[in-house]
Amino acid sequence: DAGITQSPRYKITETGRQVTLMCHQTWSHSYMFWYRQDLGHGLRLIYYSAAADITDKGEVPDGYVVSRSKTENFPLTLESATRSQTSVYFCASSVAGGRRETQYFGPGTRLLVL
Amino acid sequence: AQSVTQPDIHITVSEGASLELRCNYSYGATPYLFWYVQSPGQGLQLLLKYFSGDTLVQGIKGFEAEFKRSQSSFNLRKPSVHWSDAAEYFCAVGATGANNLFFGTGTRLTVIP
């Protein structure tokens, strides 16, 4: 049972480049989420998706684009990376939406923007 | 608006000692509360959650948490800490109308032999 995986695990890029972070889950969960983790902020929601082709903004969506053409994949794209996007990115999934649902997290992608 | 505060950024305890990590929430209705643990280089793993009923919740790895409405708290406890418990711990709240969780800033736990 692979669960939820993220790739790459580590990425170094330069300011202005486009970067795509991949997230794949094998549970057929309806909901998927992207969070970023920064010191002093905990985890903040970037985008989430309720199902294929349904996405919505979270707390910090600026500079990011998501898509979800298949239930199992939820890529996050930084269209033109900035230094402020240096962070650890976590993908998560849940069976359904709502405040009582347990979210299951991937191992994270550490992104450094030079 | 909902929010979670974890007052302790870093806590150091000796192996075998008891542990209590603090979590305070701000939310108008009955909160749905979670504790997650993040081991170094890993994703977050659910330790336990509270929705309703018994205010003392048991979780995995010997952890428990107590919901105290009067104090708006949901503190995590463990009677005897093991070296493998060294990690970062996050408290989170689920809010009505939201599909995501709102996380605190985390508490890093160091365990000394």
JSON list of C-alpha atoms in Angstrom, two decimals:
[
{"chain": "A", "resi": 1, "resn": "ASP", "atom": "CA", "xyz": [0.00, 0.00, 0.00]},
{"chain": "A", "resi": 2, "resn": "ALA", "atom": "CA", "xyz": [1.97, 3.02, -1.29]},
{"chain": "A", "resi": 3, "resn": "GLY", "atom": "CA", "xyz": [-0.34, 5.60, 0.28]},
{"chain": "A", "resi": 4, "resn": "ILE", "atom": "CA", "xyz": [0.56, 9.12, -0.65]},
{"chain": "A", "resi": 5, "resn": "THR", "atom": "CA", "xyz": [3.83, 9.97, -2.34]},
{"chain": "A", "resi": 6, "resn": "GLN", "atom": "CA", "xyz": [5.49, 13.20, -3.37]},
{"chain": "A", "resi": 7, "resn": "SER", "atom": "CA", "xyz": [8.20, 13.91, -5.90]},
{"chain": "A", "resi": 8, "resn": "PRO", "atom": "CA", "xyz": [10.78, 15.18, -5.97]},
{"chain": "A", "resi": 9, "resn": "ARG", "atom": "CA", "xyz": [11.69, 15.03, -2.29]},
{"chain": "A", "resi": 10, "resn": "TYR", "atom": "CA", "xyz": [14.25, 17.80, -2.71]},
{"chain": "A", "resi": 11, "resn": "LYS", "atom": "CA", "xyz": [14.46, 20.51, -5.33]},
{"chain": "A", "resi": 12, "resn": "ILE", "atom": "CA", "xyz": [16.75, 23.46, -5.90]},
{"chain": "A", "resi": 13, "resn": "THR", "atom": "CA", "xyz": [15.72, 25.99, -8.50]},
{"chain": "A", "resi": 14, "resn": "GLU", "atom": "CA", "xyz": [16.35, 29.57, -9.48]},
{"chain": "A", "resi": 15, "resn": "THR", "atom": "CA", "xyz": [14.16, 32.63, -9.26]},
{"chain": "A", "resi": 16, "resn": "GLY", "atom": "CA", "xyz": [11.83, 32.91, -12.22]},
{"chain": "A", "resi": 17, "resn": "ARG", "atom": "CA", "xyz": [11.83, 29.23, -13.18]},
{"chain": "A", "resi": 18, "resn": "GLN", "atom": "CA", "xyz": [8.72, 27.12, -13.32]},
{"chain": "A", "resi": 19, "resn": "VAL", "atom": "CA", "xyz": [8.62, 24.21, -10.92]},
{"chain": "A", "resi": 20, "resn": "THR", "atom": "CA", "xyz": [6.08, 21.42, -10.58]},
{"chain": "A", "resi": 21, "resn": "LEU", "atom": "CA", "xyz": [5.71, 19.34, -7.46]},
{"chain": "A", "resi": 22, "resn": "MET", "atom": "CA", "xyz": [3.93, 16.03, -7.84]},
{"chain": "A", "resi": 23, "resn": "CYS", "atom": "CA", "xyz": [1.55, 14.31, -5.48]},
{"chain": "A", "resi": 24, "resn": "HIS", "atom": "CA", "xyz": [0.07, 10.86, -5.97]},
{"chain": "A", "resi": 25, "resn": "GLN", "atom": "CA", "xyz": [-2.27, 8.87, -3.73]},
{"chain": "A", "resi": 26, "resn": "THR", "atom": "CA", "xyz": [-3.38, 5.28, -4.08]},
{"chain": "A", "resi": 27, "resn": "TRP", "atom": "CA", "xyz": [-6.42, 5.36, -1.79]},
{"chain": "A", "resi": 28, "resn": "SER", "atom": "CA", "xyz": [-8.87, 7.02, -4.22]},
{"chain": "A", "resi": 29, "resn": "HIS", "atom": "CA", "xyz": [-9.51, 9.72, -1.65]},
{"chain": "A", "resi": 30, "resn": "SER", "atom": "CA", "xyz": [-11.79, 12.47, -2.92]},
{"chain": "A", "resi": 31, "resn": "TYR", "atom": "CA", "xyz": [-10.02, 15.37, -1.28]},
{"chain": "A", "resi": 32, "resn": "MET", "atom": "CA", "xyz": [-6.44, 16.43, -1.74]},
{"chain": "A", "resi": 33, "resn": "PHE", "atom": "CA", "xyz": [-4.57, 19.36, -0.25]},
{"chain": "A", "resi": 34, "resn": "TRP", "atom": "CA", "xyz": [-1.36, 21.30, -0.64]},
{"chain": "A", "resi": 35, "resn": "TYR", "atom": "CA", "xyz": [0.19, 22.93, 2.42]},
{"chain": "A", "resi": 36, "resn": "ARG", "atom": "CA", "xyz": [3.40, 24.80, 2.89]},
{"chain": "A", "resi": 37, "resn": "GLN", "atom": "CA", "xyz": [5.33, 24.63, 6.13]},
{"chain": "A", "resi": 38, "resn": "ASP", "atom": "CA", "xyz": [7.37, 27.61, 7.26]},
{"chain": "A", "resi": 39, "resn": "LEU", "atom": "CA", "xyz": [9.06, 28.33, 10.55]},
{"chain": "A", "resi": 40, "resn": "GLY", "atom": "CA", "xyz": [6.77, 30.29, 12.81]},
{"chain": "A", "resi": 41, "resn": "HIS", "atom": "CA", "xyz": [3.71, 29.65, 10.64]},
{"chain": "A", "resi": 42, "resn": "GLY", "atom": "CA", "xyz": [3.03, 25.98, 10.97]},
{"chain": "A", "resi": 43, "resn": "LEU", "atom": "CA", "xyz": [1.23, 24.57, 7.94]},
{"chain": "A", "resi": 44, "resn": "ARG", "atom": "CA", "xyz": [-0.80, 26.85, 5.71]},
{"chain": "A", "resi": 45, "resn": "LEU", "atom": "CA", "xyz": [-3.17, 25.72, 3.01]},
{"chain": "A", "resi": 46, "resn": "ILE", "atom": "CA", "xyz": [-2.29, 26.67, -0.56]},
{"chain": "A", "resi": 47, "resn": "TYR", "atom": "CA", "xyz": [-4.98, 24.89, -2.57]},
{"chain": "A", "resi": 48, "resn": "TYR", "atom": "CA", "xyz": [-7.26, 21.96, -2.20]},
{"chain": "A", "resi": 49, "resn": "SER", "atom": "CA", "xyz": [-9.36, 19.80, -4.47]},
{"chain": "A", "resi": 50, "resn": "ALA", "atom": "CA", "xyz": [-12.66, 18.10, -3.73]},
{"chain": "A", "resi": 51, "resn": "ALA", "atom": "CA", "xyz": [-12.56, 15.84, -6.79]},
{"chain": "A", "resi": 52, "resn": "ALA", "atom": "CA", "xyz": [-11.10, 15.65, -10.27]},
{"chain": "A", "resi": 53, "resn": "ASP", "atom": "CA", "xyz": [-11.43, 19.01, -12.01]},
{"chain": "A", "resi": 54, "resn": "ILE", "atom": "CA", "xyz": [-12.61, 20.75, -8.82]},
{"chain": "A", "resi": 55, "resn": "THR", "atom": "CA", "xyz": [-10.09, 22.95, -7.05]},
{"chain": "A", "resi": 56, "resn": "ASP", "atom": "CA", "xyz": [-10.25, 25.89, -4.69]},
{"chain": "A", "resi": 57, "resn": "LYS", "atom": "CA", "xyz": [-7.91, 28.40, -3.12]},
{"chain": "A", "resi": 58, "resn": "GLY", "atom": "CA", "xyz": [-6.63, 28.21, 0.39]},
{"chain": "A", "resi": 59, "resn": "GLU", "atom": "CA", "xyz": [-4.96, 30.74, 2.63]},
{"chain": "A", "resi": 60, "resn": "VAL", "atom": "CA", "xyz": [-1.84, 31.41, 0.52]},
{"chain": "A", "resi": 61, "resn": "PRO", "atom": "CA", "xyz": [-2.58, 30.66, -3.18]},
{"chain": "A", "resi": 62, "resn": "ASP", "atom": "CA", "xyz": [-0.69, 33.51, -4.87]},
{"chain": "A", "resi": 63, "resn": "GLY", "atom": "CA", "xyz": [2.04, 32.34, -7.22]},
{"chain": "A", "resi": 64, "resn": "TYR", "atom": "CA", "xyz": [0.76, 28.76, -7.37]},
{"chain": "A", "resi": 65, "resn": "VAL", "atom": "CA", "xyz": [-1.34, 26.83, -9.86]},
{"chain": "A", "resi": 66, "resn": "VAL", "atom": "CA", "xyz": [-2.94, 23.42, -9.40]},
{"chain": "A", "resi": 67, "resn": "SER", "atom": "CA", "xyz": [-4.78, 20.95, -11.55]},
{"chain": "A", "resi": 68, "resn": "ARG", "atom": "CA", "xyz": [-6.44, 17.64, -10.98]},
{"chain": "A", "resi": 69, "resn": "SER", "atom": "CA", "xyz": [-7.28, 15.73, -14.11]},
{"chain": "A", "resi": 70, "resn": "LYS", "atom": "CA", "xyz": [-7.17, 12.37, -12.31]},
{"chain": "A", "resi": 71, "resn": "THR", "atom": "CA", "xyz": [-8.37, 11.54, -8.82]},
{"chain": "A", "resi": 72, "resn": "GLU", "atom": "CA", "xyz": [-5.00, 10.17, -7.77]},
{"chain": "A", "resi": 73, "resn": "ASN", "atom": "CA", "xyz": [-2.80, 13.07, -8.87]},
{"chain": "A", "resi": 74, "resn": "PHE", "atom": "CA", "xyz": [-2.65, 16.65, -7.66]},
{"chain": "A", "resi": 75, "resn": "PRO", "atom": "CA", "xyz": [0.35, 18.54, -9.02]},
{"chain": "A", "resi": 76, "resn": "LEU", "atom": "CA", "xyz": [1.35, 21.96, -7.71]},
{"chain": "A", "resi": 77, "resn": "THR", "atom": "CA", "xyz": [3.09, 24.38, -10.06]},
{"chain": "A", "resi": 78, "resn": "LEU", "atom": "CA", "xyz": [5.05, 27.45, -9.17]},
{"chain": "A", "resi": 79, "resn": "GLU", "atom": "CA", "xyz": [4.75, 29.45, -12.36]},
{"chain": "A", "resi": 80, "resn": "SER", "atom": "CA", "xyz": [7.70, 31.76, -11.68]},
{"chain": "A", "resi": 81, "resn": "ALA", "atom": "CA", "xyz": [9.47, 30.78, -8.50]},
{"chain": "A", "resi": 82, "resn": "THR", "atom": "CA", "xyz": [10.42, 33.42, -5.96]},
{"chain": "A", "resi": 83, "resn": "ARG", "atom": "CA", "xyz": [12.69, 33.20, -2.92]},
{"chain": "A", "resi": 84, "resn": "SER", "atom": "CA", "xyz": [9.68, 33.56, -0.65]},
{"chain": "A", "resi": 85, "resn": "GLN", "atom": "CA", "xyz": [8.46, 30.23, -1.98]},
{"chain": "A", "resi": 86, "resn": "THR", "atom": "CA", "xyz": [11.39, 28.44, -0.39]},
{"chain": "A", "resi": 87, "resn": "SER", "atom": "CA", "xyz": [9.57, 26.09, 1.94]},
{"chain": "A", "resi": 88, "resn": "VAL", "atom": "CA", "xyz": [8.60, 22.52, 2.68]},
{"chain": "A", "resi": 89, "resn": "TYR", "atom": "CA", "xyz": [5.52, 21.48, 0.75]},
{"chain": "A", "resi": 90, "resn": "PHE", "atom": "CA", "xyz": [3.16, 18.79, 1.97]},
{"chain": "A", "resi": 91, "resn": "CYS", "atom": "CA", "xyz": [0.46, 17.08, 0.06]},
{"chain": "A", "resi": 92, "resn": "ALA", "atom": "CA", "xyz": [-2.40, 15.49, 1.97]},
{"chain": "A", "resi": 93, "resn": "SER", "atom": "CA", "xyz": [-5.56, 13.59, 1.19]},
{"chain": "A", "resi": 94, "resn": "SER", "atom": "CA", "xyz": [-8.78, 12.68, 2.95]},
{"chain": "A", "resi": 95, "resn": "VAL", "atom": "CA", "xyz": [-11.72, 10.45, 2.21]},
{"chain": "A", "resi": 96, "resn": "ALA", "atom": "CA", "xyz": [-14.10, 13.39, 2.23]},
{"chain": "A", "resi": 97, "resn": "GLY", "atom": "CA", "xyz": [-14.16, 17.05, 3.09]},
{"chain": "A", "resi": 98, "resn": "GLY", "atom": "CA", "xyz": [-15.25, 18.60, 6.31]},
{"chain": "A", "resi": 99, "resn": "ARG", "atom": "CA", "xyz": [-13.79, 19.42, 9.65]},
{"chain": "A", "resi": 100, "resn": "ARG", "atom": "CA", "xyz": [-13.86, 15.95, 11.13]},
{"chain": "A", "resi": 101, "resn": "GLU", "atom": "CA", "xyz": [-11.94, 14.20, 8.39]},
{"chain": "A", "resi": 102, "resn": "THR", "atom": "CA", "xyz": [-8.50, 12.84, 9.08]},
{"chain": "A", "resi": 103, "resn": "GLN", "atom": "CA", "xyz": [-5.93, 14.02, 6.58]},
{"chain": "A", "resi": 104, "resn": "TYR", "atom": "CA", "xyz": [-3.10, 11.77, 5.52]},
{"chain": "A", "resi": 105, "resn": "PHE", "atom": "CA", "xyz": [0.16, 13.43, 4.62]},
{"chain": "A", "resi": 106, "resn": "GLY", "atom": "CA", "xyz": [2.91, 12.71, 2.18]},
{"chain": "A", "resi": 107, "resn": "PRO", "atom": "CA", "xyz": [6.58, 12.91, 3.17]},
{"chain": "A", "resi": 108, "resn": "GLY", "atom": "CA", "xyz": [7.02, 16.45, 1.84]},
{"chain": "A", "resi": 109, "resn": "THR", "atom": "CA", "xyz": [9.12, 18.22, -0.77]},
{"chain": "A", "resi": 110, "resn": "ARG", "atom": "CA", "xyz": [11.86, 20.57, 0.36]},
{"chain": "A", "resi": 111, "resn": "LEU", "atom": "CA", "xyz": [12.15, 23.40, -2.16]},
{"chain": "A", "resi": 112, "resn": "LEU", "atom": "CA", "xyz": [14.96, 25.92, -2.22]},
{"chain": "A", "resi": 113, "resn": "VAL", "atom": "CA", "xyz": [14.66, 28.90, -4.56]},
{"chain": "A", "resi": 114, "resn": "LEU", "atom": "CA", "xyz": [17.94, 30.70, -5.17]},
{"chain": "B", "resi": 1, "resn": "ALA", "atom": "CA", "xyz": [-12.17, 32.95, 13.17]},
{"chain": "B", "resi": 2, "resn": "GLN", "atom": "CA", "xyz": [-10.57, 29.75, 14.22]},
{"chain": "B", "resi": 3, "resn": "SER", "atom": "CA", "xyz": [-6.97, 29.58, 15.36]},
{"chain": "B", "resi": 4, "resn": "VAL", "atom": "CA", "xyz": [-4.62, 27.36, 17.28]},
{"chain": "B", "resi": 5, "resn": "THR", "atom": "CA", "xyz": [-1.81, 28.45, 19.58]},
{"chain": "B", "resi": 6, "resn": "GLN", "atom": "CA", "xyz": [1.02, 26.26, 20.70]},
{"chain": "B", "resi": 7, "resn": "PRO", "atom": "CA", "xyz": [2.85, 28.39, 23.28]},
{"chain": "B", "resi": 8, "resn": "ASP", "atom": "CA", "xyz": [5.98, 26.27, 23.49]},
{"chain": "B", "resi": 9, "resn": "ILE", "atom": "CA", "xyz": [8.28, 26.38, 20.49]},
{"chain": "B", "resi": 10, "resn": "HIS", "atom": "CA", "xyz": [10.76, 23.87, 21.90]},
{"chain": "B", "resi": 11, "resn": "ILE", "atom": "CA", "xyz": [10.62, 21.50, 24.85]},
{"chain": "B", "resi": 12, "resn": "THR", "atom": "CA", "xyz": [13.38, 19.27, 26.17]},
{"chain": "B", "resi": 13, "resn": "VAL", "atom": "CA", "xyz": [12.64, 16.32, 28.42]},
{"chain": "B", "resi": 14, "resn": "SER", "atom": "CA", "xyz": [14.64, 13.42, 29.76]},
{"chain": "B", "resi": 15, "resn": "GLU", "atom": "CA", "xyz": [13.86, 9.93, 28.56]},
{"chain": "B", "resi": 16, "resn": "GLY", "atom": "CA", "xyz": [11.39, 8.33, 30.93]},
{"chain": "B", "resi": 17, "resn": "ALA", "atom": "CA", "xyz": [10.00, 11.64, 32.13]},
{"chain": "B", "resi": 18, "resn": "SER", "atom": "CA", "xyz": [6.42, 12.70, 31.60]},
{"chain": "B", "resi": 19, "resn": "LEU", "atom": "CA", "xyz": [5.43, 15.07, 28.84]},
{"chain": "B", "resi": 20, "resn": "GLU", "atom": "CA", "xyz": [2.73, 17.66, 28.33]},
{"chain": "B", "resi": 21, "resn": "LEU", "atom": "CA", "xyz": [2.48, 19.76, 25.17]},
{"chain": "B", "resi": 22, "resn": "ARG", "atom": "CA", "xyz": [0.11, 22.68, 25.27]},
{"chain": "B", "resi": 23, "resn": "CYS", "atom": "CA", "xyz": [-2.49, 23.61, 22.70]},
{"chain": "B", "resi": 24, "resn": "ASN", "atom": "CA", "xyz": [-5.04, 26.40, 22.96]},
{"chain": "B", "resi": 25, "resn": "TYR", "atom": "CA", "xyz": [-7.71, 26.97, 20.37]},
{"chain": "B", "resi": 26, "resn": "SER", "atom": "CA", "xyz": [-10.02, 29.75, 19.45]},
{"chain": "B", "resi": 27, "resn": "TYR", "atom": "CA", "xyz": [-13.29, 28.68, 17.94]},
{"chain": "B", "resi": 28, "resn": "GLY", "atom": "CA", "xyz": [-16.88, 29.64, 18.55]},
{"chain": "B", "resi": 29, "resn": "ALA", "atom": "CA", "xyz": [-18.53, 26.26, 18.30]},
{"chain": "B", "resi": 30, "resn": "THR", "atom": "CA", "xyz": [-17.51, 22.81, 19.44]},
{"chain": "B", "resi": 31, "resn": "PRO", "atom": "CA", "xyz": [-14.11, 22.26, 17.91]},
{"chain": "B", "resi": 32, "resn": "TYR", "atom": "CA", "xyz": [-12.81, 19.24, 16.13]},
{"chain": "B", "resi": 33, "resn": "LEU", "atom": "CA", "xyz": [-9.23, 18.88, 17.37]},
{"chain": "B", "resi": 34, "resn": "PHE", "atom": "CA", "xyz": [-6.27, 16.89, 16.17]},
{"chain": "B", "resi": 35, "resn": "TRP", "atom": "CA", "xyz": [-2.71, 16.19, 17.19]},
{"chain": "B", "resi": 36, "resn": "TYR", "atom": "CA", "xyz": [-0.19, 15.25, 14.53]},
{"chain": "B", "resi": 37, "resn": "VAL", "atom": "CA", "xyz": [3.46, 14.24, 14.87]},
{"chain": "B", "resi": 38, "resn": "GLN", "atom": "CA", "xyz": [6.17, 14.93, 12.33]},
{"chain": "B", "resi": 39, "resn": "SER", "atom": "CA", "xyz": [9.32, 12.87, 12.67]},
{"chain": "B", "resi": 40, "resn": "PRO", "atom": "CA", "xyz": [12.47, 14.27, 11.07]},
{"chain": "B", "resi": 41, "resn": "GLY", "atom": "CA", "xyz": [12.25, 14.14, 7.30]},
{"chain": "B", "resi": 42, "resn": "GLN", "atom": "CA", "xyz": [8.79, 12.62, 7.39]},
{"chain": "B", "resi": 43, "resn": "GLY", "atom": "CA", "xyz": [5.25, 13.72, 6.77]},
{"chain": "B", "resi": 44, "resn": "LEU", "atom": "CA", "xyz": [2.68, 14.28, 9.47]},
{"chain": "B", "resi": 45, "resn": "GLN", "atom": "CA", "xyz": [1.06, 11.34, 11.19]},
{"chain": "B", "resi": 46, "resn": "LEU", "atom": "CA", "xyz": [-2.17, 11.51, 13.15]},
{"chain": "B", "resi": 47, "resn": "LEU", "atom": "CA", "xyz": [-1.73, 10.79, 16.86]},
{"chain": "B", "resi": 48, "resn": "LEU", "atom": "CA", "xyz": [-5.31, 11.31, 18.00]},
{"chain": "B", "resi": 49, "resn": "LYS", "atom": "CA", "xyz": [-8.43, 13.38, 17.45]},
{"chain": "B", "resi": 50, "resn": "TYR", "atom": "CA", "xyz": [-11.37, 14.71, 19.44]},
{"chain": "B", "resi": 51, "resn": "PHE", "atom": "CA", "xyz": [-14.85, 15.26, 18.12]},
{"chain": "B", "resi": 52, "resn": "SER", "atom": "CA", "xyz": [-17.20, 14.84, 21.05]},
{"chain": "B", "resi": 53, "resn": "GLY", "atom": "CA", "xyz": [-17.92, 12.65, 24.05]},
{"chain": "B", "resi": 54, "resn": "ASP", "atom": "CA", "xyz": [-15.23, 11.62, 26.48]},
{"chain": "B", "resi": 55, "resn": "THR", "atom": "CA", "xyz": [-12.87, 14.52, 26.95]},
{"chain": "B", "resi": 56, "resn": "LEU", "atom": "CA", "xyz": [-9.87, 12.25, 27.47]},
{"chain": "B", "resi": 57, "resn": "VAL", "atom": "CA", "xyz": [-8.78, 10.82, 24.15]},
{"chain": "B", "resi": 58, "resn": "GLN", "atom": "CA", "xyz": [-6.36, 7.97, 23.68]},
{"chain": "B", "resi": 59, "resn": "GLY", "atom": "CA", "xyz": [-4.07, 7.88, 20.68]},
{"chain": "B", "resi": 60, "resn": "ILE", "atom": "CA", "xyz": [-1.27, 5.89, 19.21]},
{"chain": "B", "resi": 61, "resn": "LYS", "atom": "CA", "xyz": [2.21, 5.46, 20.67]},
{"chain": "B", "resi": 62, "resn": "GLY", "atom": "CA", "xyz": [0.94, 5.87, 24.24]},
{"chain": "B", "resi": 63, "resn": "PHE", "atom": "CA", "xyz": [-0.23, 9.48, 23.81]},
{"chain": "B", "resi": 64, "resn": "GLU", "atom": "CA", "xyz": [-3.40, 10.95, 25.21]},
{"chain": "B", "resi": 65, "resn": "ALA", "atom": "CA", "xyz": [-5.00, 14.38, 25.14]},
{"chain": "B", "resi": 66, "resn": "GLU", "atom": "CA", "xyz": [-7.60, 16.06, 27.27]},
{"chain": "B", "resi": 67, "resn": "PHE", "atom": "CA", "xyz": [-10.17, 18.51, 25.95]},
{"chain": "B", "resi": 68, "resn": "LYS", "atom": "CA", "xyz": [-10.99, 21.27, 28.41]},
{"chain": "B", "resi": 69, "resn": "ARG", "atom": "CA", "xyz": [-13.68, 23.56, 27.08]},
{"chain": "B", "resi": 70, "resn": "SER", "atom": "CA", "xyz": [-13.40, 25.99, 30.01]},
{"chain": "B", "resi": 71, "resn": "GLN", "atom": "CA", "xyz": [-9.73, 26.55, 29.23]},
{"chain": "B", "resi": 72, "resn": "SER", "atom": "CA", "xyz": [-10.00, 26.23, 25.43]},
{"chain": "B", "resi": 73, "resn": "SER", "atom": "CA", "xyz": [-7.23, 23.71, 25.61]},
{"chain": "B", "resi": 74, "resn": "PHE", "atom": "CA", "xyz": [-6.37, 20.34, 24.16]},
{"chain": "B", "resi": 75, "resn": "ASN", "atom": "CA", "xyz": [-3.06, 19.38, 25.74]},
{"chain": "B", "resi": 76, "resn": "LEU", "atom": "CA", "xyz": [-1.14, 16.31, 24.68]},
{"chain": "B", "resi": 77, "resn": "ARG", "atom": "CA", "xyz": [0.39, 14.05, 27.33]},
{"chain": "B", "resi": 78, "resn": "LYS", "atom": "CA", "xyz": [2.54, 11.00, 27.66]},
{"chain": "B", "resi": 79, "resn": "PRO", "atom": "CA", "xyz": [3.51, 9.46, 31.00]},
{"chain": "B", "resi": 80, "resn": "SER", "atom": "CA", "xyz": [6.96, 8.26, 29.97]},
{"chain": "B", "resi": 81, "resn": "VAL", "atom": "CA", "xyz": [8.80, 9.63, 26.97]},
{"chain": "B", "resi": 82, "resn": "HIS", "atom": "CA", "xyz": [10.97, 7.47, 24.75]},
{"chain": "B", "resi": 83, "resn": "TRP", "atom": "CA", "xyz": [13.89, 8.71, 22.66]},
{"chain": "B", "resi": 84, "resn": "SER", "atom": "CA", "xyz": [11.89, 7.87, 19.54]},
{"chain": "B", "resi": 85, "resn": "ASP", "atom": "CA", "xyz": [9.30, 10.49, 20.52]},
{"chain": "B", "resi": 86, "resn": "ALA", "atom": "CA", "xyz": [11.69, 13.27, 19.51]},
{"chain": "B", "resi": 87, "resn": "ALA", "atom": "CA", "xyz": [9.79, 15.05, 16.77]},
{"chain": "B", "resi": 88, "resn": "GLU", "atom": "CA", "xyz": [7.68, 18.08, 16.01]},
{"chain": "B", "resi": 89, "resn": "TYR", "atom": "CA", "xyz": [4.11, 18.05, 17.24]},
{"chain": "B", "resi": 90, "resn": "PHE", "atom": "CA", "xyz": [1.26, 19.98, 15.68]},
{"chain": "B", "resi": 91, "resn": "CYS", "atom": "CA", "xyz": [-2.15, 20.73, 17.07]},
{"chain": "B", "resi": 92, "resn": "ALA", "atom": "CA", "xyz": [-4.90, 21.46, 14.54]},
{"chain": "B", "resi": 93, "resn": "VAL", "atom": "CA", "xyz": [-8.55, 22.42, 14.51]},
{"chain": "B", "resi": 94, "resn": "GLY", "atom": "CA", "xyz": [-11.22, 21.68, 11.95]},
{"chain": "B", "resi": 95, "resn": "ALA", "atom": "CA", "xyz": [-13.73, 24.47, 11.45]},
{"chain": "B", "resi": 96, "resn": "THR", "atom": "CA", "xyz": [-17.30, 24.47, 10.20]},
{"chain": "B", "resi": 97, "resn": "GLY", "atom": "CA", "xyz": [-17.48, 25.17, 6.50]},
{"chain": "B", "resi": 98, "resn": "ALA", "atom": "CA", "xyz": [-13.81, 24.49, 5.97]},
{"chain": "B", "resi": 99, "resn": "ASN", "atom": "CA", "xyz": [-12.40, 21.41, 4.34]},
{"chain": "B", "resi": 100, "resn": "ASN", "atom": "CA", "xyz": [-8.87, 21.90, 5.57]},
{"chain": "B", "resi": 101, "resn": "LEU", "atom": "CA", "xyz": [-7.32, 21.94, 9.01]},
{"chain": "B", "resi": 102, "resn": "PHE", "atom": "CA", "xyz": [-5.89, 24.98, 10.77]},
{"chain": "B", "resi": 103, "resn": "PHE", "atom": "CA", "xyz": [-2.56, 24.20, 12.33]},
{"chain": "B", "resi": 104, "resn": "GLY", "atom": "CA", "xyz": [-0.60, 25.64, 15.19]},
{"chain": "B", "resi": 105, "resn": "THR", "atom": "CA", "xyz": [3.02, 26.57, 14.71]},
{"chain": "B", "resi": 106, "resn": "GLY", "atom": "CA", "xyz": [4.26, 23.36, 16.25]},
{"chain": "B", "resi": 107, "resn": "THR", "atom": "CA", "xyz": [6.32, 22.31, 19.27]},
{"chain": "B", "resi": 108, "resn": "ARG", "atom": "CA", "xyz": [9.66, 20.64, 18.76]},
{"chain": "B", "resi": 109, "resn": "LEU", "atom": "CA", "xyz": [10.39, 17.93, 21.32]},
{"chain": "B", "resi": 110, "resn": "THR", "atom": "CA", "xyz": [13.95, 16.96, 22.19]},
{"chain": "B", "resi": 111, "resn": "VAL", "atom": "CA", "xyz": [14.53, 13.88, 24.32]},
{"chain": "B", "resi": 112, "resn": "ILE", "atom": "CA", "xyz": [17.79, 13.59, 26.24]},
{"chain": "B", "resi": 113, "resn": "PRO", "atom": "CA", "xyz": [19.15, 10.29, 27.55]}
]
